[in-house]
Amino acid sequence: MQKIEPISDFDRITPTAAISLKTHGFRAKCLQRLVRLDLPVPVTVALPATTVRAIAAGHPVDCPAILADFGPTPLVSVRPSPENPDWGGPATVLNIGMNAARHAALARIHGEEAADAIYLGFIQSYAIHVARLDPEMFETGGSSSEALRAALHAWAEEMDEPFPQDPAQQLSEVLRSMARAWEGTTARLLRQAKGAPAEARLGLVVQEMAQDLGQGISGSGVIQFVDPATGVPQVTGRFFNRSRAWHGKAETLYLTQDPRGPSLEERAPEIFAALCRHGSVCRARLREEMQIEFTIEDSHLSVLDAVKVQRSSRAGLRIAVALADDQVITRSEALLRVEPRALSELLHPQVDPRGRRDRFARGIAASPGAAVGRIVFSSQAAQASAARGEPCILVRRETSPEDIRGMNCAAGVLTERGGVTSHAAVIARGLGLPCVVGASEIRLDARERRLVAPDGRVFREGDLITVDGTAGEALAGEAAMLAPALDSCFRKLLSWADEMRDIGVRANADTPADALVARQFEAQGIGLCRTEHMFFTDDRLVVMREMIFADSATDRAAALARLLPMQRADFVQLFEIMQGHPVCIRLLDPPLHEFLPHSREGLLELAEALDRPLSEVTRRVEAMAEFNPMLGMRGVRLGVAIPEIYDMQAQAIFEATLEVAGRGDPVVPEIMIPLVSARREVELVKTRIDAVAAAVHTKYGREFAYRLGVMVETPRAALRAGEIAQHAAFLSFGTNDLTQMTYGLSRDDAGRFMNTYVQSGVFPEDPFHILDVDGVGELLLIGAERGRATRPDLVVSICGEHGGDPESIEFCRRAGFDYVSCSPYRVPLARLAAAHLAIRSREQPNAS
Ligand code: PEP
Ligand code: MG
């Protein structure tokens, strides 16, 4: 039989050894960097992943050769070193090499008790992790020497042989068990859940033990130089002093001077100073804030390891900005180190992850942030609650435009139905309200004013709950919260993003409040102002309803004449807030039916306001109902059928333009026609708008400019973009409706089965959430290309909810779009995501 040669492929970590992240893992690579920086790292040998895999497959490894680097009586630890620290790995095993002889030697130096504890600890971890024996057998009691004796006895009883004394044999077993643990199914599934590829491999490092015992200052600890929650410079960590107070228990010292007790800084100022020096060397040379693991043996400092400081999103941002400010990393690198999606955590209050979570419902995370409030089941109750100054959570089956007032008064929203582009979701994102939609397991009984959770708990109006729109959960009671973090670091990072990016970012903003948020987040204009939202305040709704109910052209003109100054005032405010930045105003879009009441009380109120019999009002409201309102009399169809509405809006826009002219930067309003499907619709509307412009020009005797464009949200508009662009200065893709119509999928109802569809692999993602680049995306490409073929200077953009999503921004940028427009609270995310894309495409020019 042929003898199998033991594997001898491993390397002592020296400054020049061939250690790489890919082959030896992050820990080995990091230790080599520390060695190169001249940090006091104990002798370490790295086993590459190929060796570890062979060990797992049963090949022997040349342990005597590994241990040759550690002197005649080796005492070592073995730690995992996968390529990425997040992938975990088997538990570290310490003090390999402990045996009777070493125990006696340690007892002479550190005393019997300390030597017993070290030996016992090793036997326990060897028995449990390596030999896989029952941990209970090694939970021995009594004095330290009795406990040690009992453990050795338990081993001998169970294994029919004494505890192994040969360090090489011990090491060989430890390596084998760690290598095999990595290959196990549970470990594989766990690391894959953290993003590890199926073929992820493990390296191992064998390191000389630095004992944390001694007469002088001795112990072990970790130190880092930033606060992991905020990123503010601050020494944090811990140190267990085991020198004088050695009775099997460690005494914890503060790291820096502290009135509450003794500190390492006072007891060992030179060692503390050395740690600080090592920290700043790591920061400068490893270009990262590192946590250093160290031991002190009789005043001798060893650095065992250094890992990237774990951090919250806000700390991550502050650290990246500080490193760039100190020119440790470039601004591009700082930008790339901050994940765009992590920004939304900084814009809103969040549920404190350290607090208790009593979840009673799960749904779709529709708008990030968290809010605490008392349950209300109607918009009226929300308004009443706001009037009392009491924060409330609006809980509805779904919301409709009528609920906007209620949503405006609520701190958060929870709905039973709906998906990411349902009414509640879109409005909540616009308002920056935390929102969970599609919580389909709750049962709502609006009449009884109660909500029944899937676990049977009943919540009534007035009960306190927390909506966590980031996690898509509703929690019982008041959860502990973290405040938003919109500080100077946040602004600085985004100003760097603006210097890098090459696609514009505007905001969807309907009201002055939205516009203020848009400016606060430095949007480059408004890409979509949904004017219908201006009609839902009490005073306007009545006039709007009068206009809808008008029997004659004269009555309608009278109602519109009352709406005109209100609209003009809206636009004046928007233009003033946006200070010369473009404002794209969409003409009225929803079916008129949405402005009418549906409840009996609402109908009665309307009958009173119009001075008509209730029966007539009810009949007329019913007569206006449509079977399929999303495909009915809405958008440009209203503009063609009742052109006076658009005339009034255009007049209000032009008069507002003249009113603010001369007060600041000139405004060139953009007017957008919704739901177009044919060129002729654009022609008809354009002719009238041009006529209104001419009339305003004549009336005031003053010049002004404007741009007219088309919202592409029907598949036909995308296909016929070539001819539509003859009359349009810009095309803006409304991907909410375009997705709805391309799939024939109701944006308000799809939430009911979307989970099943995604889980069954019918759709890779919810297409209302992540742009369907294959289908809807093809229509975008066709539309942009055909439009530009007609009009090379055509401005092309996207204003559906996808506009704030990093993947969709990538698609739009690649397709050469001029800008994306998204909810104001997503503007920072879009600015950063766009910067990432520009930086990456400069780094890899062929990638885009
Ligand atoms: C759209 O359809 O993509 C859009 C932006 O308009 P709305 O969501 O108002 O229908
Ligand atoms: Mg639309």
Short mmCIF file of C-alpha atoms in Angstrom, two decimals, residues 322-589:
data_model
loop_
_atom_site.label_atom_id
_atom_site.label_comp_id
_atom_site.label_asym_id
_atom_site.label_seq_id
_atom_site.Cartn_x
_atom_site.Cartn_y
_atom_site.Cartn_z
CA ALA A 322 -13.76 61.22 8.32
CA LEU A 323 -11.35 58.87 6.50
CA ALA A 324 -11.77 60.89 3.30
CA ASP A 325 -11.41 64.20 5.16
CA ASP A 326 -8.13 62.91 6.60
CA GLN A 327 -7.11 61.83 3.08
CA VAL A 328 -6.77 58.23 4.17
CA ILE A 329 -9.19 57.24 1.39
CA THR A 330 -10.46 59.13 -1.65
CA ARG A 331 -13.90 60.72 -1.80
CA SER A 332 -14.92 58.13 -4.40
CA GLU A 333 -13.98 55.39 -2.01
CA ALA A 334 -15.88 57.03 0.82
CA LEU A 335 -18.95 57.19 -1.41
CA LEU A 336 -18.61 53.54 -2.40
CA ARG A 337 -18.33 52.52 1.25
CA VAL A 338 -21.83 53.79 2.00
CA GLU A 339 -24.67 51.62 0.74
CA PRO A 340 -27.37 53.90 -0.80
CA ARG A 341 -30.19 51.95 0.82
CA ALA A 342 -28.59 52.47 4.23
CA LEU A 343 -29.26 56.20 3.91
CA SER A 344 -32.97 55.86 4.47
CA GLU A 345 -32.12 54.65 7.97
CA LEU A 346 -30.62 58.06 8.62
CA LEU A 347 -33.53 60.11 7.32
CA HIS A 348 -36.21 58.82 9.64
CA PRO A 349 -36.58 57.76 13.24
CA GLN A 350 -35.96 54.02 13.54
CA VAL A 351 -36.97 51.34 15.97
CA ASP A 352 -33.98 50.87 18.26
CA PRO A 353 -32.66 47.37 17.48
CA ARG A 354 -31.59 46.96 21.10
CA GLY A 355 -35.15 47.37 22.39
CA ARG A 356 -37.99 44.85 22.78
CA ARG A 357 -40.10 44.07 19.66
CA ASP A 358 -43.62 42.80 20.18
CA ARG A 359 -44.65 42.17 16.58
CA PHE A 360 -48.30 41.52 15.88
CA ALA A 361 -48.41 41.91 12.08
CA ARG A 362 -46.13 41.65 9.12
CA GLY A 363 -46.61 43.30 5.73
CA ILE A 364 -44.72 45.05 2.95
CA ALA A 365 -42.15 47.66 4.00
CA ALA A 366 -43.69 50.46 1.92
CA SER A 367 -42.13 53.60 3.38
CA PRO A 368 -39.14 53.57 5.73
CA GLY A 369 -38.86 54.82 9.28
CA ALA A 370 -40.88 54.10 12.37
CA ALA A 371 -43.59 55.93 14.27
CA VAL A 372 -45.51 55.41 17.48
CA GLY A 373 -49.13 56.47 17.84
CA ARG A 374 -52.65 55.56 18.85
CA ILE A 375 -54.70 53.54 16.40
CA VAL A 376 -57.34 55.41 14.37
CA PHE A 377 -59.49 53.70 11.77
CA SER A 378 -60.62 56.69 9.72
CA SER A 379 -59.20 59.88 8.29
CA GLN A 380 -61.65 61.91 10.37
CA ALA A 381 -60.35 60.26 13.53
CA ALA A 382 -56.78 60.98 12.38
CA GLN A 383 -57.64 64.64 11.95
CA ALA A 384 -59.31 64.76 15.34
CA SER A 385 -56.29 63.10 16.90
CA ALA A 386 -53.95 65.63 15.28
CA ALA A 387 -56.17 68.44 16.55
CA ARG A 388 -55.67 67.06 20.08
CA GLY A 389 -51.93 66.97 19.42
CA GLU A 390 -51.90 63.19 19.81
CA PRO A 391 -49.78 61.20 17.33
CA CYS A 392 -51.86 58.50 15.63
CA ILE A 393 -51.41 55.57 13.29
CA LEU A 394 -53.99 55.40 10.52
CA VAL A 395 -55.10 51.80 10.03
CA ARG A 396 -57.16 51.16 6.89
CA ARG A 397 -58.07 48.27 4.64
CA GLU A 398 -56.52 50.42 1.88
CA THR A 399 -56.40 54.17 1.34
CA SER A 400 -57.98 56.30 -1.38
CA PRO A 401 -57.39 59.94 -2.35
CA GLU A 402 -60.00 60.88 0.25
CA ASP A 403 -57.62 59.65 2.94
CA ILE A 404 -54.88 62.13 2.09
CA ARG A 405 -56.02 64.54 4.76
CA GLY A 406 -56.01 61.74 7.29
CA MET A 407 -52.58 60.59 6.16
CA ASN A 408 -51.29 64.13 6.48
CA CYS A 409 -52.37 64.08 10.12
CA ALA A 410 -51.04 60.60 10.93
CA ALA A 411 -47.60 59.64 12.24
CA GLY A 412 -47.71 56.34 10.35
CA VAL A 413 -49.93 54.16 8.21
CA LEU A 414 -50.83 50.47 8.28
CA THR A 415 -53.04 48.89 5.60
CA GLU A 416 -54.38 45.42 5.17
CA ARG A 417 -54.19 45.51 1.37
CA GLY A 418 -51.92 46.99 -1.27
CA GLY A 419 -48.42 46.69 -2.66
CA VAL A 420 -45.45 48.99 -3.02
CA THR A 421 -47.17 51.26 -5.53
CA SER A 422 -50.60 51.27 -3.93
CA HIS A 423 -52.03 54.63 -3.00
CA ALA A 424 -51.03 54.36 0.66
CA ALA A 425 -47.44 53.43 -0.24
CA VAL A 426 -46.94 56.19 -2.81
CA ILE A 427 -48.43 58.93 -0.64
CA ALA A 428 -46.65 57.78 2.51
CA ARG A 429 -43.29 57.80 0.77
CA GLY A 430 -44.04 61.27 -0.53
CA LEU A 431 -44.91 62.48 2.94
CA GLY A 432 -42.00 60.63 4.54
CA LEU A 433 -44.47 58.71 6.71
CA PRO A 434 -43.54 55.24 7.90
CA CYS A 435 -45.93 52.85 6.23
CA VAL A 436 -46.63 49.13 6.12
CA VAL A 437 -49.06 47.90 3.46
CA GLY A 438 -50.44 44.50 2.56
CA ALA A 439 -50.56 43.24 6.16
CA SER A 440 -52.98 40.64 4.86
CA GLU A 441 -53.05 38.51 8.01
CA ILE A 442 -54.73 41.16 10.14
CA ARG A 443 -58.52 41.35 10.19
CA LEU A 444 -60.00 44.82 10.25
CA ASP A 445 -63.43 45.59 11.47
CA ALA A 446 -63.76 49.31 10.80
CA ARG A 447 -67.36 49.43 12.01
CA GLU A 448 -66.47 47.84 15.35
CA ARG A 449 -63.25 49.84 15.29
CA ARG A 450 -61.01 46.94 16.01
CA LEU A 451 -58.15 45.07 14.49
CA VAL A 452 -57.55 41.38 15.13
CA ALA A 453 -53.94 40.21 14.85
CA PRO A 454 -53.08 36.75 13.47
CA ASP A 455 -52.28 35.60 17.03
CA GLY A 456 -55.79 36.57 18.16
CA ARG A 457 -54.86 39.77 19.98
CA VAL A 458 -57.45 42.50 19.57
CA PHE A 459 -56.43 46.16 19.16
CA ARG A 460 -58.97 48.95 19.45
CA GLU A 461 -59.06 52.61 18.49
CA GLY A 462 -56.80 54.47 20.91
CA ASP A 463 -54.43 51.54 21.53
CA LEU A 464 -50.76 52.44 21.22
CA ILE A 465 -48.80 50.74 18.44
CA THR A 466 -45.57 51.23 16.50
CA VAL A 467 -45.35 51.02 12.72
CA ASP A 468 -41.92 49.95 11.48
CA GLY A 469 -41.96 50.84 7.80
CA THR A 470 -38.31 49.82 7.40
CA ALA A 471 -38.93 46.24 8.50
CA GLY A 472 -42.55 46.04 7.28
CA GLU A 473 -43.89 45.23 10.73
CA ALA A 474 -46.42 46.52 13.21
CA LEU A 475 -45.51 46.27 16.89
CA ALA A 476 -47.73 46.40 19.94
CA GLY A 477 -47.09 49.33 22.27
CA GLU A 478 -44.40 51.96 22.12
CA ALA A 479 -41.06 50.66 20.84
CA ALA A 480 -37.81 52.39 21.79
CA MET A 481 -36.70 54.70 18.96
CA LEU A 482 -33.51 56.16 17.48
CA ALA A 483 -33.59 59.75 16.15
CA PRO A 484 -32.71 60.59 12.50
CA ALA A 485 -29.16 61.66 11.67
CA LEU A 486 -29.15 64.41 9.04
CA ASP A 487 -25.90 65.98 10.08
CA SER A 488 -23.08 67.75 8.33
CA CYS A 489 -21.38 64.43 7.43
CA PHE A 490 -24.52 63.34 5.62
CA ARG A 491 -24.60 66.58 3.63
CA LYS A 492 -20.92 66.46 2.88
CA LEU A 493 -21.06 62.93 1.52
CA LEU A 494 -24.00 63.82 -0.72
CA SER A 495 -22.24 66.92 -2.01
CA TRP A 496 -19.39 64.62 -3.07
CA ALA A 497 -21.96 62.37 -4.73
CA ASP A 498 -23.24 65.33 -6.74
CA GLU A 499 -19.73 66.06 -7.99
CA MET A 500 -19.46 62.48 -9.31
CA ARG A 501 -22.83 61.60 -10.73
CA ASP A 502 -23.88 62.08 -14.33
CA ILE A 503 -27.65 61.69 -14.20
CA GLY A 504 -30.03 64.26 -12.74
CA VAL A 505 -32.17 63.65 -9.66
CA ARG A 506 -35.46 65.42 -9.17
CA ALA A 507 -38.25 64.87 -6.65
CA ASN A 508 -41.90 64.00 -6.99
CA ALA A 509 -43.47 66.77 -4.91
CA ASP A 510 -47.11 67.78 -4.83
CA THR A 511 -47.31 70.32 -2.05
CA PRO A 512 -45.16 73.11 -0.63
CA ALA A 513 -44.26 70.78 2.25
CA ASP A 514 -43.00 68.16 -0.21
CA ALA A 515 -41.13 70.82 -2.16
CA LEU A 516 -39.40 71.99 1.01
CA VAL A 517 -38.25 68.44 1.71
CA ALA A 518 -37.10 68.16 -1.90
CA ARG A 519 -35.00 71.32 -1.50
CA GLN A 520 -33.69 70.16 1.86
CA PHE A 521 -32.43 67.03 0.12
CA GLU A 522 -31.11 69.14 -2.77
CA ALA A 523 -33.24 67.71 -5.56
CA GLN A 524 -32.52 69.41 -8.87
CA GLY A 525 -36.14 70.26 -9.44
CA ILE A 526 -39.57 68.71 -9.30
CA GLY A 527 -39.99 65.93 -11.82
CA LEU A 528 -43.64 65.26 -11.05
CA CYS A 529 -46.19 67.43 -9.28
CA ARG A 530 -49.43 65.47 -9.09
CA THR A 531 -51.87 68.36 -9.10
CA GLU A 532 -54.86 66.30 -7.96
CA HIS A 533 -53.40 66.31 -4.46
CA MET A 534 -53.96 70.04 -4.33
CA PHE A 535 -57.70 69.55 -4.52
CA PHE A 536 -58.19 67.39 -1.48
CA THR A 537 -58.13 70.10 1.18
CA ASP A 538 -61.57 70.91 2.62
CA ASP A 539 -62.07 74.29 0.93
CA ARG A 540 -61.08 73.05 -2.51
CA LEU A 541 -62.85 69.74 -2.45
CA VAL A 542 -66.22 71.43 -2.22
CA VAL A 543 -65.49 73.67 -5.21
CA MET A 544 -64.06 70.71 -7.11
CA ARG A 545 -67.25 68.79 -6.49
CA GLU A 546 -69.32 71.74 -7.63
CA MET A 547 -67.27 71.78 -10.83
CA ILE A 548 -67.83 68.06 -11.34
CA PHE A 549 -71.56 68.42 -10.75
CA ALA A 550 -71.98 71.52 -12.92
CA ASP A 551 -74.98 71.20 -15.24
CA SER A 552 -73.87 73.85 -17.68
CA ALA A 553 -70.68 75.27 -19.12
CA THR A 554 -71.41 78.51 -17.24
CA ASP A 555 -71.66 76.73 -13.87
CA ARG A 556 -68.49 74.81 -14.59
CA ALA A 557 -66.67 77.98 -15.60
CA ALA A 558 -67.81 79.60 -12.33
CA ALA A 559 -66.44 76.73 -10.25
CA LEU A 560 -63.19 76.71 -12.21
CA ALA A 561 -62.87 80.46 -11.76
CA ARG A 562 -62.94 79.87 -8.00
CA LEU A 563 -60.30 77.12 -8.29
CA LEU A 564 -58.01 79.26 -10.46
CA PRO A 565 -56.61 81.57 -7.74
CA MET A 566 -56.13 78.61 -5.41
CA GLN A 567 -54.12 76.72 -8.05
CA ARG A 568 -52.19 79.85 -8.93
CA ALA A 569 -51.25 80.30 -5.26
CA ASP A 570 -50.11 76.65 -5.12
CA PHE A 571 -47.83 77.11 -8.10
CA VAL A 572 -46.48 80.42 -6.85
CA GLN A 573 -45.45 78.68 -3.64
CA LEU A 574 -43.85 75.77 -5.48
CA PHE A 575 -41.92 78.07 -7.82
CA GLU A 576 -40.72 80.18 -4.93
CA ILE A 577 -39.54 77.20 -2.93
CA MET A 578 -37.80 75.67 -5.92
CA GLN A 579 -35.92 78.91 -6.63
CA GLY A 580 -35.54 78.63 -10.36
CA HIS A 581 -35.13 74.86 -10.45
CA PRO A 582 -37.44 73.23 -13.00
CA VAL A 583 -40.93 72.30 -11.84
CA CYS A 584 -42.82 69.75 -13.91
CA ILE A 585 -46.56 69.99 -13.31
CA ARG A 586 -48.81 67.15 -14.34
CA LEU A 587 -52.29 68.14 -15.41
CA LEU A 588 -55.19 66.50 -13.60
CA ASP A 589 -54.98 62.71 -13.82
#
